[in-house]
Amino acid sequence: MATQPFVLILLSAAQRLRLSDGTEITTGFWAEELVTPWLMLRKAGWWLRIATPGGVPPPVDTESLGSAALGGDHGKAAYLCDTVRQITELHTPADLDALMSKDLDALIGVFIPGGNGPLMDLCQAPAVNRLLRYCLATAKPIATLCHGTAALLATCDGKERSPFCGQRVACFSAAEESATSLAGRWPYTLEDRLRQEGFLISVGAPWQSHVAMDSLILSGQNPASGATLTHAFMQRLTSTPTHKGRAHEY
């Protein structure tokens, strides 16, 4: 029986962020950056699967569930906590390495939320490199959000430039990074790293929705960009020769 066509949500499995001064802090995916596309894609009827490198359950960044990071909005914090708990696939994600050897014909697109975790693992995982190159070869849409854009660095092996080189992309900006509690301690500045690798960086006003759309990649700058990015991603999905199915949990 053929596998139901699905959208892959690729999440970081990193639990620690190693800072430039050598210290480490807990990390994970940013709740809002998963919840927004997850709910919008499900409501629109797309089938979804979650995967991480090694199939390790992805940790949520606890800071992203606190009202302090949400402008003091306690209601939104409670909503995000409740929704993350309801996404049961977070406990049993697919192993990206294993997924790369099967089920790829049913893959119709990849969405990569952020949080600081991708700065540690998605940026260098060989399976991420293979996945993104497969999407390029088969015209599968790719969307990256905030620090999720770090996944594109996995396609840069040092010997030759990424096949995505020259694409216009957005990411959590250097200005935004410098306005956080980690200012001066980030392991690297994603905006600068992407620019060094030949990507064309598209930056909007800090903390405001900003989305870059190029021929191969759709990307959003920050959590505020999630809804606009997801809309653009769904439009790109409908332009590919795939089939929608009602929402389903694997």
PDB file of C-alpha atoms in Angstrom:
ATOM      1  CA  MET A   1       0.000   0.000   0.000  1.00  0.00           C
ATOM      2  CA  ALA A   2       1.375   3.396  -0.975  1.00  0.00           C
ATOM      3  CA  THR A   3       2.420   5.749   1.783  1.00  0.00           C
ATOM      4  CA  GLN A   4       0.186   8.780   2.241  1.00  0.00           C
ATOM      5  CA  PRO A   5       1.859  11.942   0.877  1.00  0.00           C
ATOM      6  CA  PHE A   6       3.146  13.999   3.791  1.00  0.00           C
ATOM      7  CA  VAL A   7       4.848  17.222   4.826  1.00  0.00           C
ATOM      8  CA  LEU A   8       7.931  16.684   6.967  1.00  0.00           C
ATOM      9  CA  ILE A   9       8.450  18.901   9.990  1.00  0.00           C
ATOM     10  CA  LEU A  10      12.179  18.754  10.709  1.00  0.00           C
ATOM     11  CA  LEU A  11      13.123  19.622  14.288  1.00  0.00           C
ATOM     12  CA  SER A  12      16.391  19.889  16.166  1.00  0.00           C
ATOM     13  CA  ALA A  13      17.205  17.213  18.729  1.00  0.00           C
ATOM     14  CA  ALA A  14      19.910  19.328  20.409  1.00  0.00           C
ATOM     15  CA  GLN A  15      19.477  19.751  24.147  1.00  0.00           C
ATOM     16  CA  ARG A  16      22.435  22.060  24.829  1.00  0.00           C
ATOM     17  CA  LEU A  17      23.631  25.256  23.145  1.00  0.00           C
ATOM     18  CA  ARG A  18      27.394  25.742  23.384  1.00  0.00           C
ATOM     19  CA  LEU A  19      28.138  29.458  23.660  1.00  0.00           C
ATOM     20  CA  SER A  20      31.217  31.305  22.426  1.00  0.00           C
ATOM     21  CA  ASP A  21      32.645  31.504  25.958  1.00  0.00           C
ATOM     22  CA  GLY A  22      32.531  27.712  26.276  1.00  0.00           C
ATOM     23  CA  THR A  23      29.537  27.550  28.613  1.00  0.00           C
ATOM     24  CA  GLU A  24      26.426  25.574  27.747  1.00  0.00           C
ATOM     25  CA  ILE A  25      22.743  26.266  28.295  1.00  0.00           C
ATOM     26  CA  THR A  26      19.630  24.224  27.603  1.00  0.00           C
ATOM     27  CA  THR A  27      18.051  24.664  24.198  1.00  0.00           C
ATOM     28  CA  GLY A  28      15.507  23.130  21.849  1.00  0.00           C
ATOM     29  CA  PHE A  29      12.870  24.175  19.330  1.00  0.00           C
ATOM     30  CA  TRP A  30      10.876  27.394  19.798  1.00  0.00           C
ATOM     31  CA  ALA A  31       7.289  26.451  20.653  1.00  0.00           C
ATOM     32  CA  GLU A  32       5.498  29.094  18.590  1.00  0.00           C
ATOM     33  CA  GLU A  33       7.577  28.236  15.530  1.00  0.00           C
ATOM     34  CA  LEU A  34       6.277  24.674  15.612  1.00  0.00           C
ATOM     35  CA  VAL A  35       2.730  25.345  16.808  1.00  0.00           C
ATOM     36  CA  THR A  36       1.896  27.946  14.150  1.00  0.00           C
ATOM     37  CA  PRO A  37       2.775  25.872  11.057  1.00  0.00           C
ATOM     38  CA  TRP A  38       1.588  22.630  12.660  1.00  0.00           C
ATOM     39  CA  LEU A  39      -1.920  23.925  13.288  1.00  0.00           C
ATOM     40  CA  MET A  40      -2.189  25.800  10.000  1.00  0.00           C
ATOM     41  CA  LEU A  41      -1.024  22.851   7.923  1.00  0.00           C
ATOM     42  CA  ARG A  42      -3.260  20.424   9.798  1.00  0.00           C
ATOM     43  CA  LYS A  43      -6.278  22.699   9.413  1.00  0.00           C
ATOM     44  CA  ALA A  44      -5.605  22.941   5.678  1.00  0.00           C
ATOM     45  CA  GLY A  45      -5.616  19.144   5.442  1.00  0.00           C
ATOM     46  CA  TRP A  46      -1.971  18.297   4.937  1.00  0.00           C
ATOM     47  CA  TRP A  47      -0.628  15.082   6.446  1.00  0.00           C
ATOM     48  CA  LEU A  48       2.328  15.743   8.741  1.00  0.00           C
ATOM     49  CA  ARG A  49       5.281  13.831  10.129  1.00  0.00           C
ATOM     50  CA  ILE A  50       7.986  14.965  12.542  1.00  0.00           C
ATOM     51  CA  ALA A  51      11.612  13.876  12.200  1.00  0.00           C
ATOM     52  CA  THR A  52      14.876  14.643  13.984  1.00  0.00           C
ATOM     53  CA  PRO A  53      18.480  13.537  13.454  1.00  0.00           C
ATOM     54  CA  GLY A  54      18.681  10.101  15.018  1.00  0.00           C
ATOM     55  CA  GLY A  55      14.977  10.018  15.885  1.00  0.00           C
ATOM     56  CA  VAL A  56      15.708  11.638  19.259  1.00  0.00           C
ATOM     57  CA  PRO A  57      12.630  13.293  20.838  1.00  0.00           C
ATOM     58  CA  PRO A  58      13.052  17.028  20.245  1.00  0.00           C
ATOM     59  CA  PRO A  59      13.164  19.151  23.404  1.00  0.00           C
ATOM     60  CA  VAL A  60      11.158  22.342  23.561  1.00  0.00           C
ATOM     61  CA  ASP A  61      13.034  25.427  24.712  1.00  0.00           C
ATOM     62  CA  THR A  62      11.350  26.127  28.041  1.00  0.00           C
ATOM     63  CA  GLU A  63      11.944  29.850  27.585  1.00  0.00           C
ATOM     64  CA  SER A  64       9.599  29.763  24.590  1.00  0.00           C
ATOM     65  CA  LEU A  65       6.782  28.582  26.866  1.00  0.00           C
ATOM     66  CA  GLY A  66       7.177  31.417  29.356  1.00  0.00           C
ATOM     67  CA  SER A  67       5.183  34.646  29.238  1.00  0.00           C
ATOM     68  CA  ALA A  68       8.377  36.731  29.549  1.00  0.00           C
ATOM     69  CA  ALA A  69       9.354  35.735  25.992  1.00  0.00           C
ATOM     70  CA  LEU A  70       5.830  36.450  24.773  1.00  0.00           C
ATOM     71  CA  GLY A  71       5.463  40.057  25.799  1.00  0.00           C
ATOM     72  CA  GLY A  72       3.915  39.097  29.122  1.00  0.00           C
ATOM     73  CA  ASP A  73       1.009  37.305  27.437  1.00  0.00           C
ATOM     74  CA  HIS A  74       0.128  34.592  29.983  1.00  0.00           C
ATOM     75  CA  GLY A  75      -2.777  33.362  27.871  1.00  0.00           C
ATOM     76  CA  LYS A  76      -0.548  32.755  24.871  1.00  0.00           C
ATOM     77  CA  ALA A  77       1.992  30.979  27.065  1.00  0.00           C
ATOM     78  CA  ALA A  78      -0.698  28.635  28.403  1.00  0.00           C
ATOM     79  CA  TYR A  79      -1.998  28.037  24.873  1.00  0.00           C
ATOM     80  CA  LEU A  80       1.454  27.108  23.576  1.00  0.00           C
ATOM     81  CA  CYS A  81       2.116  24.793  26.520  1.00  0.00           C
ATOM     82  CA  ASP A  82      -1.182  23.011  25.959  1.00  0.00           C
ATOM     83  CA  THR A  83      -0.713  22.693  22.199  1.00  0.00           C
ATOM     84  CA  VAL A  84       2.836  21.345  22.481  1.00  0.00           C
ATOM     85  CA  ARG A  85       1.546  18.698  24.908  1.00  0.00           C
ATOM     86  CA  GLN A  86      -1.075  17.658  22.368  1.00  0.00           C
ATOM     87  CA  ILE A  87       1.471  17.041  19.602  1.00  0.00           C
ATOM     88  CA  THR A  88       2.117  13.434  20.585  1.00  0.00           C
ATOM     89  CA  GLU A  89       4.484  12.839  17.658  1.00  0.00           C
ATOM     90  CA  LEU A  90       7.100  14.827  19.542  1.00  0.00           C
ATOM     91  CA  HIS A  91       7.603  11.745  21.720  1.00  0.00           C
ATOM     92  CA  THR A  92       8.219   9.384  18.787  1.00  0.00           C
ATOM     93  CA  PRO A  93       9.713  11.321  15.874  1.00  0.00           C
ATOM     94  CA  ALA A  94      10.966   9.570  12.780  1.00  0.00           C
ATOM     95  CA  ASP A  95      14.709   9.062  12.449  1.00  0.00           C
ATOM     96  CA  LEU A  96      15.795  11.339   9.617  1.00  0.00           C
ATOM     97  CA  ASP A  97      18.633   8.981   8.707  1.00  0.00           C
ATOM     98  CA  ALA A  98      16.215   6.058   8.325  1.00  0.00           C
ATOM     99  CA  LEU A  99      13.673   8.219   6.517  1.00  0.00           C
ATOM    100  CA  MET A 100      16.251   9.042   3.881  1.00  0.00           C
ATOM    101  CA  SER A 101      16.285   5.391   2.815  1.00  0.00           C
ATOM    102  CA  LYS A 102      12.519   5.048   2.430  1.00  0.00           C
ATOM    103  CA  ASP A 103       9.261   6.979   2.146  1.00  0.00           C
ATOM    104  CA  LEU A 104      10.861   9.752   0.123  1.00  0.00           C
ATOM    105  CA  ASP A 105       8.483   9.319  -2.795  1.00  0.00           C
ATOM    106  CA  ALA A 106       5.667  10.337  -0.449  1.00  0.00           C
ATOM    107  CA  LEU A 107       7.480  13.438   0.810  1.00  0.00           C
ATOM    108  CA  ILE A 108       5.926  16.590  -0.635  1.00  0.00           C
ATOM    109  CA  GLY A 109       7.713  19.337   1.312  1.00  0.00           C
ATOM    110  CA  VAL A 110       9.843  20.184   4.336  1.00  0.00           C
ATOM    111  CA  PHE A 111       9.220  22.825   7.014  1.00  0.00           C
ATOM    112  CA  ILE A 112      12.039  23.597   9.470  1.00  0.00           C
ATOM    113  CA  PRO A 113      11.078  25.572  12.606  1.00  0.00           C
ATOM    114  CA  GLY A 114      13.728  27.349  14.625  1.00  0.00           C
ATOM    115  CA  GLY A 115      14.756  27.815  18.186  1.00  0.00           C
ATOM    116  CA  ASN A 116      18.451  27.757  19.038  1.00  0.00           C
ATOM    117  CA  GLY A 117      18.818  23.993  18.667  1.00  0.00           C
ATOM    118  CA  PRO A 118      19.400  24.055  14.874  1.00  0.00           C
ATOM    119  CA  LEU A 119      22.592  26.056  15.480  1.00  0.00           C
ATOM    120  CA  MET A 120      24.039  22.887  17.037  1.00  0.00           C
ATOM    121  CA  ASP A 121      22.782  19.913  15.016  1.00  0.00           C
ATOM    122  CA  LEU A 122      20.732  20.720  11.901  1.00  0.00           C
ATOM    123  CA  CYS A 123      23.550  22.944  10.634  1.00  0.00           C
ATOM    124  CA  GLN A 124      25.929  20.009  10.268  1.00  0.00           C
ATOM    125  CA  ALA A 125      23.920  16.766  10.121  1.00  0.00           C
ATOM    126  CA  PRO A 126      24.746  14.690   7.010  1.00  0.00           C
ATOM    127  CA  ALA A 127      21.129  13.510   6.823  1.00  0.00           C
ATOM    128  CA  VAL A 128      19.944  17.126   6.640  1.00  0.00           C
ATOM    129  CA  ASN A 129      22.350  17.701   3.763  1.00  0.00           C
ATOM    130  CA  ARG A 130      20.944  14.655   1.949  1.00  0.00           C
ATOM    131  CA  LEU A 131      17.357  15.679   2.634  1.00  0.00           C
ATOM    132  CA  LEU A 132      17.758  19.216   1.320  1.00  0.00           C
ATOM    133  CA  ARG A 133      19.654  18.073  -1.766  1.00  0.00           C
ATOM    134  CA  TYR A 134      16.910  15.514  -2.425  1.00  0.00           C
ATOM    135  CA  CYS A 135      14.297  18.270  -2.177  1.00  0.00           C
ATOM    136  CA  LEU A 136      16.310  20.343  -4.639  1.00  0.00           C
ATOM    137  CA  ALA A 137      16.601  17.466  -7.121  1.00  0.00           C
ATOM    138  CA  THR A 138      12.890  16.635  -6.931  1.00  0.00           C
ATOM    139  CA  ALA A 139      11.465  20.164  -6.628  1.00  0.00           C
ATOM    140  CA  LYS A 140      10.038  19.622  -3.131  1.00  0.00           C
ATOM    141  CA  PRO A 141       9.301  22.933  -1.361  1.00  0.00           C
ATOM    142  CA  ILE A 142      11.519  23.897   1.588  1.00  0.00           C
ATOM    143  CA  ALA A 143      10.568  26.420   4.275  1.00  0.00           C
ATOM    144  CA  THR A 144      12.858  27.518   7.108  1.00  0.00           C
ATOM    145  CA  LEU A 145      11.935  29.728  10.043  1.00  0.00           C
ATOM    146  CA  CYS A 146      14.193  31.884  12.233  1.00  0.00           C
ATOM    147  CA  HIS A 147      17.240  29.859  13.367  1.00  0.00           C
ATOM    148  CA  GLY A 148      15.827  26.911  11.411  1.00  0.00           C
ATOM    149  CA  THR A 149      17.553  28.496   8.414  1.00  0.00           C
ATOM    150  CA  ALA A 150      20.794  27.186   9.957  1.00  0.00           C
ATOM    151  CA  ALA A 151      19.868  23.836   8.392  1.00  0.00           C
ATOM    152  CA  LEU A 152      21.014  25.235   5.050  1.00  0.00           C
ATOM    153  CA  LEU A 153      24.566  25.266   6.392  1.00  0.00           C
ATOM    154  CA  ALA A 154      24.496  21.450   6.331  1.00  0.00           C
ATOM    155  CA  THR A 155      24.757  21.671   2.540  1.00  0.00           C
ATOM    156  CA  CYS A 156      28.069  23.560   2.809  1.00  0.00           C
ATOM    157  CA  ASP A 157      30.842  20.981   3.065  1.00  0.00           C
ATOM    158  CA  GLY A 158      33.819  23.288   2.636  1.00  0.00           C
ATOM    159  CA  LYS A 159      34.879  21.708  -0.654  1.00  0.00           C
ATOM    160  CA  GLU A 160      32.237  23.295  -2.830  1.00  0.00           C
ATOM    161  CA  ARG A 161      29.523  25.857  -2.342  1.00  0.00           C
ATOM    162  CA  SER A 162      26.024  24.851  -1.385  1.00  0.00           C
ATOM    163  CA  PRO A 163      23.712  24.134  -4.335  1.00  0.00           C
ATOM    164  CA  PHE A 164      21.431  26.705  -2.676  1.00  0.00           C
ATOM    165  CA  CYS A 165      24.126  29.371  -2.900  1.00  0.00           C
ATOM    166  CA  GLY A 166      22.719  32.632  -4.253  1.00  0.00           C
ATOM    167  CA  GLN A 167      19.236  32.052  -2.867  1.00  0.00           C
ATOM    168  CA  ARG A 168      17.684  34.954  -0.962  1.00  0.00           C
ATOM    169  CA  VAL A 169      16.967  33.823   2.600  1.00  0.00           C
ATOM    170  CA  ALA A 170      15.777  35.288   5.881  1.00  0.00           C
ATOM    171  CA  CYS A 171      16.862  34.226   9.348  1.00  0.00           C
ATOM    172  CA  PHE A 172      16.913  35.539  12.908  1.00  0.00           C
ATOM    173  CA  SER A 173      18.923  38.672  12.282  1.00  0.00           C
ATOM    174  CA  ALA A 174      22.162  39.868  13.814  1.00  0.00           C
ATOM    175  CA  ALA A 175      20.264  42.872  15.167  1.00  0.00           C
ATOM    176  CA  GLU A 176      17.770  40.591  16.879  1.00  0.00           C
ATOM    177  CA  GLU A 177      20.505  38.355  18.268  1.00  0.00           C
ATOM    178  CA  SER A 178      22.269  41.396  19.720  1.00  0.00           C
ATOM    179  CA  ALA A 179      19.070  42.396  21.532  1.00  0.00           C
ATOM    180  CA  THR A 180      18.754  39.093  23.417  1.00  0.00           C
ATOM    181  CA  SER A 181      20.255  37.963  26.710  1.00  0.00           C
ATOM    182  CA  LEU A 182      22.825  35.981  24.702  1.00  0.00           C
ATOM    183  CA  ALA A 183      24.252  39.078  23.007  1.00  0.00           C
ATOM    184  CA  GLY A 184      27.983  38.615  22.500  1.00  0.00           C
ATOM    185  CA  ARG A 185      27.818  34.955  23.489  1.00  0.00           C
ATOM    186  CA  TRP A 186      26.117  33.300  20.513  1.00  0.00           C
ATOM    187  CA  PRO A 187      28.128  30.364  19.116  1.00  0.00           C
ATOM    188  CA  TYR A 188      28.089  32.223  15.804  1.00  0.00           C
ATOM    189  CA  THR A 189      25.992  34.859  14.071  1.00  0.00           C
ATOM    190  CA  LEU A 190      23.747  32.979  11.661  1.00  0.00           C
ATOM    191  CA  GLU A 191      23.218  35.963   9.397  1.00  0.00           C
ATOM    192  CA  ASP A 192      26.983  36.340   8.949  1.00  0.00           C
ATOM    193  CA  ARG A 193      27.614  32.612   8.444  1.00  0.00           C
ATOM    194  CA  LEU A 194      24.960  32.368   5.747  1.00  0.00           C
ATOM    195  CA  ARG A 195      26.319  35.436   3.986  1.00  0.00           C
ATOM    196  CA  GLN A 196      29.854  33.981   4.099  1.00  0.00           C
ATOM    197  CA  GLU A 197      28.573  30.827   2.411  1.00  0.00           C
ATOM    198  CA  GLY A 198      27.099  32.794  -0.470  1.00  0.00           C
ATOM    199  CA  PHE A 199      23.451  33.161   0.539  1.00  0.00           C
ATOM    200  CA  LEU A 200      21.760  36.495  -0.102  1.00  0.00           C
ATOM    201  CA  ILE A 201      20.427  37.676   3.242  1.00  0.00           C
ATOM    202  CA  SER A 202      17.061  39.397   3.401  1.00  0.00           C
ATOM    203  CA  VAL A 203      16.567  41.285   6.673  1.00  0.00           C
ATOM    204  CA  GLY A 204      13.467  43.082   7.903  1.00  0.00           C
ATOM    205  CA  ALA A 205      12.794  45.220  10.963  1.00  0.00           C
ATOM    206  CA  PRO A 206      13.578  43.426  14.251  1.00  0.00           C
ATOM    207  CA  TRP A 207      10.722  41.393  15.707  1.00  0.00           C
ATOM    208  CA  GLN A 208       8.415  42.142  12.759  1.00  0.00           C
ATOM    209  CA  SER A 209       7.128  39.611  10.254  1.00  0.00           C
ATOM    210  CA  HIS A 210       9.473  39.283   7.298  1.00  0.00           C
ATOM    211  CA  VAL A 211       9.524  36.480   4.725  1.00  0.00           C
ATOM    212  CA  ALA A 212      11.912  35.902   1.815  1.00  0.00           C
ATOM    213  CA  MET A 213      10.678  33.862  -1.144  1.00  0.00           C
ATOM    214  CA  ASP A 214      13.094  32.557  -3.739  1.00  0.00           C
ATOM    215  CA  SER A 215      12.888  29.809  -6.323  1.00  0.00           C
ATOM    216  CA  LEU A 216      14.182  27.052  -4.023  1.00  0.00           C
ATOM    217  CA  ILE A 217      13.638  28.270  -0.457  1.00  0.00           C
ATOM    218  CA  LEU A 218      10.957  30.082   1.515  1.00  0.00           C
ATOM    219  CA  SER A 219      12.195  31.532   4.795  1.00  0.00           C
ATOM    220  CA  GLY A 220      10.994  33.629   7.708  1.00  0.00           C
ATOM    221  CA  GLN A 221      13.013  35.879   9.986  1.00  0.00           C
ATOM    222  CA  ASN A 222      11.499  35.280  13.420  1.00  0.00           C
ATOM    223  CA  PRO A 223       8.502  33.799  15.281  1.00  0.00           C
ATOM    224  CA  ALA A 224       6.310  36.678  14.091  1.00  0.00           C
ATOM    225  CA  SER A 225       6.921  35.484  10.518  1.00  0.00           C
ATOM    226  CA  GLY A 226       5.474  32.008  11.099  1.00  0.00           C
ATOM    227  CA  ALA A 227       1.943  32.517   9.783  1.00  0.00           C
ATOM    228  CA  THR A 228       2.991  34.419   6.645  1.00  0.00           C
ATOM    229  CA  LEU A 229       5.682  31.852   5.901  1.00  0.00           C
ATOM    230  CA  THR A 230       3.263  28.958   6.350  1.00  0.00           C
ATOM    231  CA  HIS A 231       0.753  30.564   3.973  1.00  0.00           C
ATOM    232  CA  ALA A 232       3.477  30.959   1.349  1.00  0.00           C
ATOM    233  CA  PHE A 233       4.635  27.375   1.926  1.00  0.00           C
ATOM    234  CA  MET A 234       1.119  26.019   1.437  1.00  0.00           C
ATOM    235  CA  GLN A 235       0.781  27.976  -1.788  1.00  0.00           C
ATOM    236  CA  ARG A 236       4.051  26.457  -2.982  1.00  0.00           C
ATOM    237  CA  LEU A 237       2.808  22.990  -2.015  1.00  0.00           C
ATOM    238  CA  THR A 238      -0.336  23.369  -4.104  1.00  0.00           C
ATOM    239  CA  SER A 239       1.770  24.187  -7.152  1.00  0.00           C
ATOM    240  CA  THR A 240       3.565  20.823  -6.984  1.00  0.00           C
ATOM    241  CA  PRO A 241       2.145  17.576  -8.468  1.00  0.00           C
ATOM    242  CA  THR A 242       1.197  16.014  -5.129  1.00  0.00           C
ATOM    243  CA  HIS A 243      -2.017  15.075  -3.406  1.00  0.00           C
ATOM    244  CA  LYS A 244      -3.545  16.375  -0.216  1.00  0.00           C
ATOM    245  CA  GLY A 245      -4.982  14.066   2.397  1.00  0.00           C
ATOM    246  CA  ARG A 246      -6.879  14.826   5.547  1.00  0.00           C
ATOM    247  CA  ALA A 247      -4.846  15.508   8.680  1.00  0.00           C
ATOM    248  CA  HIS A 248      -3.419  12.417  10.286  1.00  0.00           C
ATOM    249  CA  GLU A 249      -0.997  11.553  13.073  1.00  0.00           C
ATOM    250  CA  TYR A 250       1.581   8.859  12.353  1.00  0.00           C
TER     251      TYR A 250
END
